[in-house]
Coordinates of C-alpha atoms and ligand atoms in Angstrom, one line a residue:
M1 CA 0.0 0.0 0.0
N2 CA 1.0 3.6 -0.4
S3 CA 3.1 5.1 2.3
S4 CA 1.2 8.4 2.2
R5 CA -2.2 9.5 3.4
S6 CA -2.7 12.2 0.8
D7 CA -6.0 12.4 -1.2
A8 CA -6.1 12.9 -5.0
Y9 CA -8.7 14.3 -7.3
L10 CA -9.0 15.8 -10.8
L11 CA -9.4 19.6 -11.1
C12 CA -10.4 21.6 -14.2
I13 CA -7.7 24.2 -14.7
E14 CA -10.1 26.8 -16.2
P15 CA -10.4 29.6 -13.6
N16 CA -14.1 30.1 -14.4
C17 CA -14.9 26.5 -14.0
G18 CA -12.8 24.6 -11.4
A19 CA -14.9 21.5 -11.6
R20 CA -13.7 18.5 -9.5
Y21 CA -13.8 14.8 -10.3
G22 CA -12.8 11.6 -8.7
I23 CA -9.6 10.0 -10.0
E24 CA -11.5 6.8 -10.8
Q25 CA -13.4 8.6 -13.6
R26 CA -12.0 8.1 -17.1
L27 CA -11.8 11.7 -18.2
Y28 CA -9.2 13.6 -20.3
T29 CA -10.9 17.0 -20.2
C30 CA -13.6 18.6 -18.1
S31 CA -17.1 17.3 -18.8
Q32 CA -18.5 20.8 -18.2
C33 CA -16.2 23.1 -20.1
D34 CA -13.7 20.8 -22.0
G35 CA -10.9 22.5 -20.1
L36 CA -7.7 20.6 -19.3
L37 CA -7.6 18.5 -16.1
E38 CA -4.9 18.1 -13.6
V39 CA -4.3 15.7 -10.7
K40 CA -4.4 17.6 -7.4
Y41 CA -3.6 16.4 -4.0
V42 CA -4.4 17.3 -0.4
F43 CA -0.9 16.4 0.7
D44 CA -0.6 14.9 4.1
L45 CA 3.0 13.7 4.3
E46 CA 3.9 11.4 7.1
R47 CA 7.5 12.5 6.9
T48 CA 9.2 15.9 6.7
P49 CA 10.8 17.0 3.4
D50 CA 14.3 16.3 4.9
R51 CA 13.3 12.8 6.0
L52 CA 11.7 12.1 2.6
K53 CA 14.8 13.3 0.7
V54 CA 16.8 10.6 2.6
F55 CA 14.1 8.1 2.0
F56 CA 13.9 8.7 -1.7
S57 CA 17.6 8.1 -2.2
E58 CA 17.8 5.1 0.2
R59 CA 15.0 3.4 -1.8
R60 CA 17.2 3.3 -4.9
K61 CA 19.4 0.7 -3.2
I62 CA 16.5 -1.7 -2.6
N63 CA 16.2 -4.4 -5.2
A64 CA 12.5 -4.3 -6.0
D65 CA 11.3 -2.8 -9.3
I66 CA 9.2 -0.2 -7.7
E67 CA 11.8 1.1 -5.3
H68 CA 14.5 1.8 -7.8
S69 CA 12.2 3.2 -10.4
G70 CA 13.2 6.9 -10.7
V71 CA 9.4 7.7 -10.7
W72 CA 8.0 5.5 -8.0
R73 CA 10.7 6.0 -5.4
F74 CA 9.3 9.6 -5.2
R75 CA 5.7 8.3 -4.9
E76 CA 4.8 10.5 -1.9
L77 CA 4.9 13.4 -4.3
L78 CA 2.6 11.7 -6.8
P79 CA 0.3 9.8 -4.5
F80 CA -2.6 8.7 -6.7
V81 CA -2.0 4.9 -6.5
S82 CA -3.4 3.2 -3.4
D83 CA -2.6 -0.3 -4.5
L84 CA 1.0 -0.5 -5.6
S85 CA 0.6 -4.0 -7.1
K86 CA -1.0 -2.2 -10.0
V87 CA 2.2 -0.3 -10.9
T88 CA 3.7 -1.1 -14.3
T89 CA 7.3 -0.2 -14.4
L90 CA 10.4 -0.8 -16.5
S91 CA 12.8 0.8 -14.0
E92 CA 12.5 4.2 -15.7
G93 CA 14.1 7.4 -14.6
N94 CA 17.3 7.5 -12.6
T95 CA 18.9 9.1 -15.6
P96 CA 22.4 10.7 -15.3
I97 CA 23.2 14.4 -15.2
Y98 CA 26.4 15.1 -17.0
R99 CA 28.8 18.0 -17.0
A100 CA 29.1 19.1 -20.6
P101 CA 32.2 21.4 -21.0
R102 CA 32.2 21.6 -24.8
S103 CA 28.5 22.3 -24.9
A104 CA 29.0 24.9 -22.2
E105 CA 31.8 26.7 -24.1
Y106 CA 29.7 26.6 -27.3
A107 CA 26.8 28.2 -25.5
G108 CA 29.0 30.8 -23.8
L109 CA 28.5 29.4 -20.3
N110 CA 31.1 28.8 -17.6
E111 CA 29.4 25.5 -16.8
L112 CA 26.5 23.5 -18.1
Q113 CA 24.9 20.3 -17.0
L114 CA 22.8 18.1 -19.2
K115 CA 20.2 15.6 -17.8
H116 CA 19.8 12.8 -20.2
Q117 CA 16.3 11.5 -20.4
G118 CA 17.2 9.7 -23.6
L119 CA 18.8 7.0 -21.3
N120 CA 15.4 5.7 -20.3
P121 CA 14.3 2.1 -21.1
T122 CA 12.7 3.0 -24.5
G123 CA 15.0 6.0 -25.1
S124 CA 13.1 9.1 -24.0
F125 CA 11.5 11.0 -21.2
K126 CA 8.1 9.5 -22.2
D127 CA 8.9 6.5 -20.0
N128 CA 8.6 8.7 -16.9
G129 CA 5.0 9.5 -17.9
M130 CA 4.1 6.2 -19.4
T131 CA 4.7 4.3 -16.2
T132 CA 2.1 6.4 -14.4
G133 CA -0.2 6.6 -17.4
V134 CA -0.3 2.8 -18.0
T135 CA -0.6 2.2 -14.2
Q136 CA -3.7 4.4 -14.2
A137 CA -5.0 2.4 -17.3
V138 CA -4.6 -0.8 -15.2
I139 CA -6.3 0.8 -12.2
L140 CA -9.2 1.8 -14.4
G141 CA -9.5 -1.7 -15.9
A142 CA -8.8 -0.5 -19.5
S143 CA -8.1 -3.3 -22.0
A144 CA -6.6 -1.1 -24.8
V145 CA -4.6 2.1 -24.9
A146 CA -3.9 4.5 -27.7
C147 CA -1.8 7.6 -28.6
A148 CA -0.9 9.8 -31.4
S149 CA 2.9 10.1 -31.8
T150 CA 5.8 11.3 -33.8
G151 CA 7.8 8.4 -32.4
N152 CA 8.9 8.4 -28.7
T153 CA 5.4 8.3 -27.2
S154 CA 4.4 5.4 -29.3
A155 CA 7.5 3.4 -28.5
S156 CA 7.1 4.1 -24.8
M157 CA 3.4 3.3 -24.7
A158 CA 3.9 0.1 -26.7
A159 CA 6.5 -1.1 -24.3
Y160 CA 4.5 -0.3 -21.1
A161 CA 1.3 -1.7 -22.6
A162 CA 3.1 -4.9 -23.4
R163 CA 4.4 -5.1 -19.8
A164 CA 0.9 -4.6 -18.5
G165 CA -0.7 -7.0 -21.0
L166 CA -2.9 -4.3 -22.6
R167 CA -3.5 -3.9 -26.3
A168 CA -1.9 -0.9 -27.8
F169 CA -2.8 1.2 -30.8
V170 CA -0.5 4.0 -32.1
F171 CA -1.4 6.6 -34.6
I172 CA 1.5 8.1 -36.4
P173 CA 1.9 10.5 -39.3
A174 CA 2.7 8.4 -42.4
D175 CA 6.4 8.6 -43.5
Q176 CA 7.3 11.1 -40.8
I177 CA 8.5 8.8 -38.1
A178 CA 12.1 7.8 -37.4
Y179 CA 12.7 4.1 -38.1
G180 CA 14.3 3.5 -34.7
K181 CA 11.0 4.4 -33.1
L182 CA 8.7 2.6 -35.6
S183 CA 10.7 -0.6 -35.1
Q184 CA 10.2 -0.4 -31.3
S185 CA 6.4 -0.1 -31.6
L186 CA 6.3 -3.0 -33.9
E187 CA 8.5 -5.1 -31.8
Y188 CA 6.5 -4.5 -28.6
G189 CA 3.4 -5.7 -30.5
A190 CA 1.5 -2.4 -30.9
R191 CA -0.9 -2.0 -33.8
V192 CA 0.6 0.8 -35.8
I193 CA -1.8 2.9 -37.8
Q194 CA -0.1 5.3 -40.2
I195 CA -2.3 8.4 -40.8
D196 CA -2.2 10.4 -44.0
G197 CA -1.7 13.7 -42.2
N198 CA 0.6 15.3 -39.6
F199 CA 0.8 14.8 -35.8
D200 CA -2.0 17.3 -35.1
D201 CA -4.3 15.4 -37.4
A202 CA -3.4 12.1 -35.7
M203 CA -4.0 13.7 -32.3
R204 CA -7.4 15.0 -33.3
L205 CA -8.5 11.6 -34.5
V206 CA -7.3 9.7 -31.5
R207 CA -8.9 12.1 -29.1
Q208 CA -12.3 11.6 -30.8
L209 CA -11.8 7.8 -30.9
A210 CA -11.0 7.7 -27.2
V211 CA -14.3 9.4 -26.4
E212 CA -16.3 7.1 -28.7
T213 CA -14.6 3.8 -28.0
D214 CA -13.0 1.9 -25.2
L215 CA -9.5 3.1 -26.0
Y216 CA -7.7 4.7 -23.1
L217 CA -5.8 7.8 -24.3
L218 CA -2.2 8.1 -23.3
N219 CA -1.0 11.3 -24.8
S220 CA 0.1 14.0 -22.4
I221 CA -3.5 15.5 -22.3
N222 CA -3.9 12.5 -19.9
P223 CA -3.1 14.2 -16.6
F224 CA -1.7 11.0 -15.1
R225 CA 1.1 11.0 -17.7
L226 CA 2.3 14.4 -16.3
E227 CA 2.5 13.0 -12.8
G228 CA 5.3 10.7 -13.8
Q229 CA 7.1 13.4 -15.8
K230 CA 7.2 15.5 -12.6
A231 CA 9.7 13.0 -11.4
I232 CA 12.3 14.3 -13.9
I233 CA 12.3 17.5 -11.9
I234 CA 12.3 15.9 -8.5
E235 CA 15.2 13.7 -9.5
L236 CA 17.0 16.7 -11.0
M237 CA 16.7 18.5 -7.7
E238 CA 18.0 15.5 -5.9
Q239 CA 21.0 15.4 -8.2
C240 CA 21.6 19.1 -7.5
E241 CA 21.6 18.3 -3.7
W242 CA 18.2 20.1 -3.6
N243 CA 19.9 23.4 -4.5
P244 CA 17.8 24.5 -7.5
P245 CA 19.8 25.7 -10.6
D246 CA 19.1 29.2 -11.9
W247 CA 17.7 27.8 -15.2
I248 CA 16.1 24.6 -16.4
V249 CA 15.9 24.4 -20.2
L250 CA 13.9 22.0 -22.3
P251 CA 12.4 21.7 -25.8
G252 CA 8.7 22.3 -26.3
G253 CA 6.3 20.6 -28.7
N254 CA 2.9 19.5 -27.3
L255 CA 4.0 21.2 -24.1
G256 CA 3.2 18.3 -21.7
N257 CA 6.7 18.2 -20.3
T258 CA 6.7 22.0 -19.7
S259 CA 3.5 21.6 -17.8
A260 CA 4.8 18.7 -15.8
F261 CA 8.0 20.6 -14.9
G262 CA 6.0 23.7 -13.8
K263 CA 3.7 21.6 -11.7
A264 CA 6.6 19.7 -10.0
L265 CA 8.4 23.0 -9.2
L266 CA 5.3 24.6 -7.7
E267 CA 4.6 21.5 -5.6
L268 CA 8.2 21.1 -4.4
K269 CA 8.3 24.8 -3.4
E270 CA 4.9 24.7 -1.7
L271 CA 5.8 21.5 0.3
G272 CA 9.2 23.0 1.3
F273 CA 11.5 20.7 -0.7
I274 CA 13.2 23.7 -2.4
D275 CA 13.4 27.3 -1.3
K276 CA 14.0 28.9 -4.6
M277 CA 12.2 28.7 -7.9
P278 CA 14.4 28.0 -11.0
R279 CA 13.4 29.7 -14.2
L280 CA 12.1 27.5 -17.0
A281 CA 13.2 28.2 -20.6
V282 CA 11.2 26.4 -23.3
I283 CA 12.7 26.1 -26.8
Q284 CA 10.7 25.6 -30.0
A285 CA 11.8 25.0 -33.5
E286 CA 11.4 28.1 -35.7
G287 CA 8.9 26.4 -38.1
A288 CA 6.8 25.0 -35.2
A289 CA 6.7 27.8 -32.7
P290 CA 3.1 28.7 -31.8
F291 CA 3.8 29.0 -28.1
Y292 CA 6.8 31.3 -28.7
E293 CA 4.7 33.5 -31.0
M294 CA 1.9 33.7 -28.6
L295 CA 4.1 34.9 -25.7
R296 CA 6.1 37.2 -28.0
S297 CA 3.0 38.9 -29.2
K298 CA 1.6 39.0 -25.6
S299 CA -1.6 37.3 -26.9
S300 CA -3.8 35.3 -24.6
I301 CA -4.8 32.8 -27.2
L302 CA -2.6 30.3 -29.0
K303 CA -2.8 30.6 -32.8
P304 CA -2.0 27.1 -34.2
V305 CA 0.6 26.7 -37.0
A306 CA -1.3 24.9 -39.7
E307 CA 1.7 23.3 -41.4
P308 CA 4.5 23.0 -38.8
V309 CA 8.0 22.5 -40.4
T310 CA 11.1 21.1 -38.7
L311 CA 13.4 18.1 -39.0
A312 CA 13.2 17.8 -35.3
T313 CA 10.1 15.6 -35.7
A314 CA 9.4 15.3 -31.9
I315 CA 8.6 19.0 -31.7
K316 CA 6.9 19.3 -35.1
I317 CA 3.6 20.2 -33.6
G318 CA 1.4 23.2 -34.6
E319 CA -1.4 22.9 -32.1
P320 CA 0.1 22.0 -28.7
V321 CA -2.6 20.5 -26.5
S322 CA -1.2 21.6 -23.1
W323 CA -0.5 25.3 -23.9
K324 CA -2.8 26.6 -21.1
K325 CA -0.9 24.5 -18.5
A326 CA 2.4 25.5 -20.0
I327 CA 1.6 29.3 -19.7
R328 CA 1.1 28.7 -16.0
A329 CA 4.5 27.0 -15.8
I330 CA 6.2 29.9 -17.5
E331 CA 4.4 32.5 -15.4
S332 CA 5.0 30.8 -12.1
T333 CA 8.7 30.3 -12.8
N334 CA 9.3 33.7 -14.4
G335 CA 10.2 31.6 -17.4
V336 CA 10.9 32.4 -21.1
V337 CA 10.2 30.9 -24.5
E338 CA 12.7 31.0 -27.3
K339 CA 12.8 29.7 -30.9
V340 CA 15.8 28.4 -32.9
T341 CA 16.6 27.6 -36.5
E342 CA 17.2 24.3 -38.1
Q343 CA 20.8 25.1 -38.6
E344 CA 21.2 26.0 -34.9
I345 CA 19.5 22.7 -33.8
A346 CA 21.7 20.7 -36.2
D347 CA 25.0 22.3 -35.0
A348 CA 24.0 22.1 -31.3
K349 CA 23.3 18.4 -31.7
A350 CA 26.8 17.7 -33.1
V351 CA 28.3 19.7 -30.3
I352 CA 26.5 17.6 -27.7
G353 CA 28.0 14.6 -29.5
T354 CA 31.5 16.1 -28.9
D355 CA 30.9 15.9 -25.2
G356 CA 30.4 12.1 -25.6
I357 CA 26.7 12.5 -24.8
G358 CA 24.6 12.7 -28.0
C359 CA 20.9 13.2 -28.4
E360 CA 18.1 13.3 -30.9
P361 CA 17.3 16.6 -32.9
A362 CA 14.5 17.9 -30.6
S363 CA 16.7 17.6 -27.6
A364 CA 19.4 19.6 -29.2
A365 CA 17.0 22.6 -29.4
T366 CA 17.8 22.8 -25.7
L367 CA 21.5 23.7 -26.3
A368 CA 20.7 25.9 -29.3
G369 CA 18.2 27.8 -27.1
I370 CA 20.7 28.2 -24.3
K371 CA 23.2 29.7 -26.7
Q372 CA 20.6 32.1 -28.0
L373 CA 19.6 33.1 -24.5
V374 CA 23.2 33.7 -23.4
R375 CA 23.8 35.8 -26.5
S376 CA 20.8 38.0 -25.7
G377 CA 21.9 38.4 -22.1
T378 CA 18.8 36.6 -20.7
I379 CA 21.0 33.9 -19.2
E380 CA 24.3 35.1 -17.6
N381 CA 27.5 33.3 -18.3
S382 CA 27.9 32.4 -14.7
S383 CA 24.4 31.1 -14.2
K384 CA 23.8 27.5 -13.1
V385 CA 22.0 25.9 -16.0
V386 CA 20.6 22.4 -16.4
G387 CA 19.5 21.5 -19.9
V388 CA 17.2 18.5 -20.4
L389 CA 18.0 16.1 -23.3
T390 CA 14.7 14.5 -24.0
G391 CA 15.6 11.7 -26.4
N392 CA 18.3 9.3 -27.5
L393 CA 20.8 9.8 -30.3
L394 CA 19.8 6.4 -31.8
K395 CA 16.3 7.6 -32.5
D396 CA 17.1 9.2 -35.8
P397 CA 20.3 7.9 -37.5
T398 CA 19.1 9.3 -40.9
Y399 CA 19.3 12.8 -39.5
T400 CA 22.7 12.4 -37.9
I401 CA 24.3 10.7 -40.9
G402 CA 22.7 13.3 -43.2
Y403 CA 24.3 16.1 -41.1
H404 CA 27.8 14.5 -41.1
T405 CA 27.7 13.7 -44.8
G406 CA 26.5 17.1 -45.8
D407 CA 23.1 15.8 -47.0
L408 CA 20.7 17.2 -44.5
K409 CA 17.9 19.2 -46.1
L410 CA 14.8 20.9 -44.6
D411 CA 13.4 20.9 -48.1
I412 CA 14.7 20.9 -51.6
R413 CA 15.8 24.5 -51.3
E414 CA 17.1 24.7 -47.8
K415 CA 20.3 22.6 -47.2
I416 CA 21.9 22.6 -43.8
E417 CA 25.6 23.4 -43.9
G418 CA 26.9 21.9 -40.7
S419 CA 29.7 23.6 -38.9
F420 CA 30.8 20.4 -37.1
V421 CA 30.6 17.9 -39.9
N422 CA 32.5 14.6 -39.4
K423 CA 32.4 12.8 -42.7
P424 CA 33.1 9.1 -42.9
L425 CA 36.3 8.4 -45.0
K426 CA 36.6 5.8 -47.7
A427 CA 39.8 3.8 -48.2
A428 CA 41.2 0.9 -50.2
A429 CA 42.2 -2.1 -48.1
N430 CA 45.8 -0.7 -48.1
K431 CA 47.7 -0.1 -44.9
E432 CA 50.0 2.8 -46.2
Q433 CA 47.0 4.6 -47.6
I434 CA 45.1 4.2 -44.4
R435 CA 48.2 5.4 -42.3
R436 CA 48.3 8.6 -44.3
M437 CA 44.6 9.2 -43.5
L438 CA 45.2 8.7 -39.7
E439 CA 47.1 12.0 -39.4
I440 CA 48.8 10.9 -36.2
Ligands
LIG501 N1 11.6 15.9 -27.1 C1 11.3 14.6 -27.5 C2 12.5 13.7 -27.7 C3 10.0 14.2 -27.7 O1 9.7 13.0 -28.1 C4 9.0 15.2 -27.6 C5 7.6 14.8 -27.9 C6 9.3 16.5 -27.1 C7 10.6 16.8 -26.9 C8 8.3 17.5 -26.8 O2 7.7 17.3 -25.6 O3 5.4 17.5 -26.3 O4 6.0 17.4 -23.9 O5 6.5 19.4 -25.3 N2 7.3 13.8 -28.6 C9 5.9 13.4 -28.8 C10 5.9 12.0 -29.4 C11 5.2 14.3 -29.7 O6 4.9 11.6 -30.1 O7 6.8 11.3 -29.1 P1 6.3 17.9 -25.2

């Protein structure tokens, strides 16, 4: 059983509504006003924050799945499960935080740390959210789960659904998904439905189907997904000895992660786990930047981008579902939103590689954005900055090889001239010729 006495419920985030629902209800949005829902708690912690901090890290040494999961070892801060035998876990989280000196120099910072969510079981931060999302599916007695995805969500959901013995249906934009990801979904046994449209079209369809059929929707509109993604921040704070950095920087697409980070920070501050609020910086790709444009123009309504364009497919999203939650995350952390070009993303990705770390294109928007924010003076050179890398380098080899062979194109007109190209060499099977190539 859970070691906390806290109560959980669902709350509509619309200020004029505020409807409440029990967490046993299968809802994605408010039945009264269609607003986004979030999981709220009346926290009643049996231990003080200082005691819990010790407890969280001690649990990691215990050899039971649930204890060394980098999500469930923090369960007092996401206490919506009363029967822990329902938990579906693949030992997600517990991802490293690396010092990245070359990336720091590239961005103009004295120091930079990168937390690598790409080192999760299926290769992205989605595993943090899928362990909680699939656990809630099990609690609700769902038999089938579904999501729209550009790759990572589908691979993650397919794996966790397989673990839980649930049927999985993934809706992906046809011909726009990296092979590494498609192969995972197929291998984990999900039904893959390729939609003739983009991510936003797939998202719209799956939302309708989840209302009309028995499919349980596991995109980040599902508030239980975000509870697991909060653990990224909790763990990050633990890795910083609970001394918050000045900045936490992440890429933004559907804005679920931004929302989860904001919620985690607010709860940690309110409960007394941290005494300072770090600032969030959300980075979007120039061709898919509706959230950036909204905040830049000081508008209160998000204007969707009808045809988002970027090679960073994970953030190729024109109509982010969680924008209203994400605004609260930016406001409550005095955060900022920046946009970066395709060239900047591609070069930043290669620089992250030179630190021996590596990531997928969307994650590299993080470093490109930090560089931009240092250049504009928003982030100071001496600031303590943690960038979040959201996905694994192996997701999209086509992109990486294209960059290093000079063959990366946004479209027929726009070729990306990489500044850190590392072309493979060709040689005859001849030792002398190869020695000359070694240059040592
Ligand atoms: N980075 C990676 C590696 C992602 O896979 C995603 C989203 C994001 C960033 C953006 O996160 O939506 O929370 O703002 N990928 C989704 C998917 C769209 O289908 O895998 P967000």
